[in-house]
Short mmCIF file of C-alpha atoms in Angstrom, two decimals:
data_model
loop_
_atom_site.label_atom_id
_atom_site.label_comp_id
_atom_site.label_asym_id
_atom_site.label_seq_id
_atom_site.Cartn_x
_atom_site.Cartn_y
_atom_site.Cartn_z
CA UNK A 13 -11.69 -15.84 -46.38
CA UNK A 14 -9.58 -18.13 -44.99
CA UNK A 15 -9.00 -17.24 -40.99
CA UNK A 16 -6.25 -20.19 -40.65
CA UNK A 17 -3.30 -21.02 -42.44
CA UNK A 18 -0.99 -23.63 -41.87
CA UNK A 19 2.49 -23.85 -42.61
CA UNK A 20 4.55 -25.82 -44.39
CA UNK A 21 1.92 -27.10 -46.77
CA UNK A 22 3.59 -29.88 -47.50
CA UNK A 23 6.19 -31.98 -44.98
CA UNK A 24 7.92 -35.23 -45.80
CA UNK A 25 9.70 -36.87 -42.58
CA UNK A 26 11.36 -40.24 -41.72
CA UNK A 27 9.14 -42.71 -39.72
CA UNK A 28 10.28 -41.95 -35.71
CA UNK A 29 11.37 -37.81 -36.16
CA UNK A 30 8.90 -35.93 -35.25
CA UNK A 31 6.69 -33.50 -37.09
CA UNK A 32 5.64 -29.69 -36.46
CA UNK A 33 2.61 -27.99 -38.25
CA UNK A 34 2.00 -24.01 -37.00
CA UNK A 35 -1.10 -22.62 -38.17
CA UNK A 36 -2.26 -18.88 -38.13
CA UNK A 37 -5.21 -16.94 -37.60
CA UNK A 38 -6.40 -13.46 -37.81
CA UNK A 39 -9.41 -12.70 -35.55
CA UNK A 40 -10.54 -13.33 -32.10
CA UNK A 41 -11.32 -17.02 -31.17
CA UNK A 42 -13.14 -19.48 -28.64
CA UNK A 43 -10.92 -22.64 -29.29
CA UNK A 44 -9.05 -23.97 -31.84
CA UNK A 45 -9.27 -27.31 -33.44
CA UNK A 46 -7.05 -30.06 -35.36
CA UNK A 47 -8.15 -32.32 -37.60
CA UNK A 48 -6.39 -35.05 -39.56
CA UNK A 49 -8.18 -35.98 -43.36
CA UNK A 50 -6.34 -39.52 -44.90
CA UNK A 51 -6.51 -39.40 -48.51
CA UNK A 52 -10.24 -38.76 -49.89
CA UNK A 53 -12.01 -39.16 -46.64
CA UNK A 54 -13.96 -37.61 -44.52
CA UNK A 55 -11.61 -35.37 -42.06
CA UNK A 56 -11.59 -36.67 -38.32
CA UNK A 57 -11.41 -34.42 -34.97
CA UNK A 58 -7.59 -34.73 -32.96
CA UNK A 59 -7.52 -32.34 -30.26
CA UNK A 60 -8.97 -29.09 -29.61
CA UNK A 61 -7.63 -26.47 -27.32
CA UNK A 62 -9.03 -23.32 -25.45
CA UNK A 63 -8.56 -19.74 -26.01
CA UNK A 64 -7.27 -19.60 -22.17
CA UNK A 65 -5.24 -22.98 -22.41
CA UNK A 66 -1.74 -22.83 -23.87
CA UNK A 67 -0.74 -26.64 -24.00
CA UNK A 68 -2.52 -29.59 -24.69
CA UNK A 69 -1.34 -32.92 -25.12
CA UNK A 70 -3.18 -36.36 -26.40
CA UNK A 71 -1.33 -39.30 -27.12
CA UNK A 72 1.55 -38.29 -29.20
CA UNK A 73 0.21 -34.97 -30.24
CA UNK A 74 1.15 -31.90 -28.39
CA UNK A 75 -0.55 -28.47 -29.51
CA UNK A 76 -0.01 -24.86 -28.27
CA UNK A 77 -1.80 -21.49 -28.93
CA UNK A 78 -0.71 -18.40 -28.13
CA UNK A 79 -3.21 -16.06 -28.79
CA UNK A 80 -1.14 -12.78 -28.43
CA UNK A 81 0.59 -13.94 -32.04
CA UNK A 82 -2.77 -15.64 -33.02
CA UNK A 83 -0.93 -18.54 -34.14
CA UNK A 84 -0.94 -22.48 -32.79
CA UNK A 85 1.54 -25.44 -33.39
CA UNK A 86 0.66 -28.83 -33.47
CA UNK A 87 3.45 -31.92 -32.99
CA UNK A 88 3.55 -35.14 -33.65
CA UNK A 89 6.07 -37.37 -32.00
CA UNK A 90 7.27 -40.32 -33.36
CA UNK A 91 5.58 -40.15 -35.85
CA UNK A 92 4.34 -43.33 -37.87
CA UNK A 93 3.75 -44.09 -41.41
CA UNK A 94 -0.11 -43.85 -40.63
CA UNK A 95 0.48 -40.66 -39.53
CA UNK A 96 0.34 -39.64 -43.38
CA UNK A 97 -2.55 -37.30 -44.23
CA UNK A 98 -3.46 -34.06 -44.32
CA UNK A 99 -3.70 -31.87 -40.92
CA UNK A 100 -6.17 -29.14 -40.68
CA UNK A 101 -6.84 -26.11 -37.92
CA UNK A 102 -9.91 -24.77 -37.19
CA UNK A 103 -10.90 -22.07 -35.69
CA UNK A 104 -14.33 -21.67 -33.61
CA UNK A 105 -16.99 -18.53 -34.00
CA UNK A 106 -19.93 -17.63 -33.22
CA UNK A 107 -22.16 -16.74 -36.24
CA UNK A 108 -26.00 -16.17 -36.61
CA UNK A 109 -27.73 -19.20 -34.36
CA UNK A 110 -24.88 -21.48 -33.42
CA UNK A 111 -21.42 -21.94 -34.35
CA UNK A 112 -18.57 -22.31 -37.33
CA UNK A 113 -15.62 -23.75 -38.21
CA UNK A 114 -13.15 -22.09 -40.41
CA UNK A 115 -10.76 -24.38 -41.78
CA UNK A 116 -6.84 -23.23 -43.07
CA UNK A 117 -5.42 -25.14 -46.11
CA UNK A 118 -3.97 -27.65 -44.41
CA UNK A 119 -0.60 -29.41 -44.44
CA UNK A 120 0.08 -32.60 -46.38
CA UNK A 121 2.79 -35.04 -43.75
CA UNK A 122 4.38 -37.65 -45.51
CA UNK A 123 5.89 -40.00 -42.80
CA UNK A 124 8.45 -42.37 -44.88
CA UNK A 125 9.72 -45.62 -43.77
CA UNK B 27 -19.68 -44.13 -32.06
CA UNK B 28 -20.83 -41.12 -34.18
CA UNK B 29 -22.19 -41.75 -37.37
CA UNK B 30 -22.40 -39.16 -40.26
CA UNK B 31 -23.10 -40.99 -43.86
CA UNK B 32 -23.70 -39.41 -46.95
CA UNK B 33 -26.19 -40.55 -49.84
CA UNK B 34 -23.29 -41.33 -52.25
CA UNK B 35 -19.39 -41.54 -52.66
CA UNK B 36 -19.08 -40.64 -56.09
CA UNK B 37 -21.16 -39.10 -58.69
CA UNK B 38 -21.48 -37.85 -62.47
CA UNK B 39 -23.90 -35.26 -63.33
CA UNK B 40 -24.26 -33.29 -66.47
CA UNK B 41 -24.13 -29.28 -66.50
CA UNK B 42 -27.64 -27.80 -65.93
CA UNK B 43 -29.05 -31.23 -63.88
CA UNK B 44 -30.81 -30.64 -60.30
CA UNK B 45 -27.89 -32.74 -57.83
CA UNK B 46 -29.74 -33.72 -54.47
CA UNK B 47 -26.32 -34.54 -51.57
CA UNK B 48 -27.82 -36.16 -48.68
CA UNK B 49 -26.61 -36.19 -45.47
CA UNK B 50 -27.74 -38.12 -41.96
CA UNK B 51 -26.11 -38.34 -38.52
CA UNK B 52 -27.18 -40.41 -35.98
CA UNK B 53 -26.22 -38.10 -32.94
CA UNK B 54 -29.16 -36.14 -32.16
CA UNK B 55 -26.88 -32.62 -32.99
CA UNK B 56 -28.21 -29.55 -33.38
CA UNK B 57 -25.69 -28.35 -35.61
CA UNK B 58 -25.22 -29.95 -39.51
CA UNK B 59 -22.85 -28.37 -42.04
CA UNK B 60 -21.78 -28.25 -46.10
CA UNK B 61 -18.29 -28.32 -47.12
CA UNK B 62 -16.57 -28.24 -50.30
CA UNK B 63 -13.22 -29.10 -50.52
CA UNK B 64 -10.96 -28.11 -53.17
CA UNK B 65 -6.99 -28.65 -53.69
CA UNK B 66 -5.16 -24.91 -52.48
CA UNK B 67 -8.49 -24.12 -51.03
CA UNK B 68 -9.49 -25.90 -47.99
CA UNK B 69 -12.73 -26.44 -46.72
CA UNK B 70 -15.11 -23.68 -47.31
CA UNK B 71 -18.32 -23.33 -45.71
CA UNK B 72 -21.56 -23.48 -48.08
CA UNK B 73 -24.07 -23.65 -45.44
CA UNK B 74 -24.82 -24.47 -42.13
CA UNK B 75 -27.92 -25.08 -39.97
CA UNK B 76 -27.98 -24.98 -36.15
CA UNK B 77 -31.30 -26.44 -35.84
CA UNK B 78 -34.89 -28.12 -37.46
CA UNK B 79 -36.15 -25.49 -40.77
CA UNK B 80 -32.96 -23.16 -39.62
CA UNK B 81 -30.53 -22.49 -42.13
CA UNK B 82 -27.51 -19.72 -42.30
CA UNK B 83 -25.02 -18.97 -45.35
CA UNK B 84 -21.36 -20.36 -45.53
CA UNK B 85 -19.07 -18.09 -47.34
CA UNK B 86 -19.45 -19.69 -50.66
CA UNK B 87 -23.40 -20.14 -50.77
CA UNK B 88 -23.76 -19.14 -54.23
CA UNK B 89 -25.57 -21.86 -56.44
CA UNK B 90 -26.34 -23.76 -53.52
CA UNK B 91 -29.38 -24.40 -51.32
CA UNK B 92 -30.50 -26.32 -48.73
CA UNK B 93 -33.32 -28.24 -46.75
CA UNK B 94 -33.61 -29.68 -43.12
CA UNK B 95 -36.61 -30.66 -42.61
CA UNK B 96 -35.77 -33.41 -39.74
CA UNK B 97 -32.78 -32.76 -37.45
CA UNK B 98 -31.20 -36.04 -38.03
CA UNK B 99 -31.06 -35.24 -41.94
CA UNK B 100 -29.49 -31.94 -44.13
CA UNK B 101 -29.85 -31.61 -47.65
CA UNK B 102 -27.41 -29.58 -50.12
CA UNK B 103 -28.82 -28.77 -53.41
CA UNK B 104 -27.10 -27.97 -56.71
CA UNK B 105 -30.32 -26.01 -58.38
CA UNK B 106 -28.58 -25.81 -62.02
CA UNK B 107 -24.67 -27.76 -61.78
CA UNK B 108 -21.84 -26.30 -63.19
CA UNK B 109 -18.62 -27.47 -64.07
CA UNK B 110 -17.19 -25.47 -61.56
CA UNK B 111 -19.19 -27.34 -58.44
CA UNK B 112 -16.82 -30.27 -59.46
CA UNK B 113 -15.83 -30.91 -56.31
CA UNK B 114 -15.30 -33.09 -52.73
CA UNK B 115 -18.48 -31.99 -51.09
CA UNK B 116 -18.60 -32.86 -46.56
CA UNK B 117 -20.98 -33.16 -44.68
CA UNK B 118 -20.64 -32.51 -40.61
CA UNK B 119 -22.40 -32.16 -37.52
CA UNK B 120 -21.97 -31.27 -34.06
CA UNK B 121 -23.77 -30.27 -30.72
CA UNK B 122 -24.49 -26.84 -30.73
CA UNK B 123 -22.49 -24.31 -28.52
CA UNK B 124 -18.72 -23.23 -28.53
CA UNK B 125 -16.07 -26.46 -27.74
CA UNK B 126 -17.71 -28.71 -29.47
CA UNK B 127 -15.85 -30.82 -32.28
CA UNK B 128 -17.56 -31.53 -35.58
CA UNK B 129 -18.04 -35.25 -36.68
CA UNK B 130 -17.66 -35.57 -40.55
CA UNK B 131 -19.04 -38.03 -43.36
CA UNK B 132 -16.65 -39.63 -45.81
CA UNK B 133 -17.24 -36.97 -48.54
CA UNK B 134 -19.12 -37.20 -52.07
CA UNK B 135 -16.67 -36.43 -54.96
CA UNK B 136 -18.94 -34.72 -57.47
CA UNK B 137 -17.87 -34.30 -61.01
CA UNK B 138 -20.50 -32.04 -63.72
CA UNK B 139 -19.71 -33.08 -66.82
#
């Protein structure tokens, strides 16, 4: 089952706005991760953020969790036309000797020039 | 830098054929993982192992197996393909314990024929 789901799935923007992915989840968490995938690659880590943290920012990217509504946003600002890809969250469990990742569907950003 | 490759980028196979996916990462991590990615879907979890001769099932093991026999290396193997195991299949690894991000290969796009 899928434990994140990110909303929209698919966002098309001008090169400078900025862009907001949310993502859901449904069950109890340790952290929860971002990750960005360009077009048939392998995907690539962003930022991850604590169940007890409620902002983190890197760079340009901003993310926020708030685990009473199980749900975390992740922004972009100013954003770039190599900020096109696909943008994942993860959430973190533990499950038999170590632990997972569960993935959402991701969304697809389009940043246009 | 992290470094997770993968025995091939693309490749055929015909229905019924034994499909070996390699996959080594040059981090000394504990934790190695099989994903297949399909459009809608996400990433789904096939296996995982969180250390030498240890494996655990994903949520989609079915028709799948694996092998680690070295910690550095993780083997996913297609016992009898089918059409429907057309897919992007990822490889990633991580240190073991909660927080940790997961480092991914560039993918193998399989297509069964």
């Amino acid at each position: 089952s899928q434990q994140g789901e990110e909303d929209p799935q698919a966002l098309s923007i001008q090169e400078g706005e900025n862009a907001t992915m949310n993502c859901s989840y449904k069950t109890s968490i340790n952290n929860l991760q971002w990750y960005r995938q360009n077009s048939g690659r392998g995907l690539v880590h962003l930022i991850l953020i604590r169940s007890n943290e409620r902002e983190k920012h890197s760079g340009r990217l901003r993310v926020t969790l708030d685990t009473s509504k199980k749900s975390s946003s992740l922004l972009i600002t100013a954003s770039r036309a190599a900020d096109t890809a696909s943008y994942f969250c993860a959430t973190d469990a533990f499950a038999g000797g170590g632990n997972k990742l569960t993935f959402g569907t991701g969304t697809q950003l389009k940043v246009e020039l | 830098d992290v470094k997770v490759t993968q025995s091939s980028r693309y490749l055929v196979k015909r229905t019924g054929e034994k499909v070996f996916l390699e996959c080594v990462q040059d981090m000394d991590h504990e934790n190695m993982f099989w994903y297949r990615q399909d459009p809608g879907l996400g990433l789904r979890l096939i296996y995982f192992s969180y250390d030498v001769k240890m494996k655990e099932k994903g949520d989609i093991p079915e028709g799948y197996s694996v092998s680690r026999e070295k910690k550095e290396r993780f083997s996913l193997i297609l016992e009898s393909a089918s059409t429907n195991q057309t897919s992007m299949y990822l490889c990633a690894s991580s240190f073991r314990g909660i927080s940790y991000e997961q480092y991914f290969g560039p993918g193998t796009r399989l297509t069964v024929t």
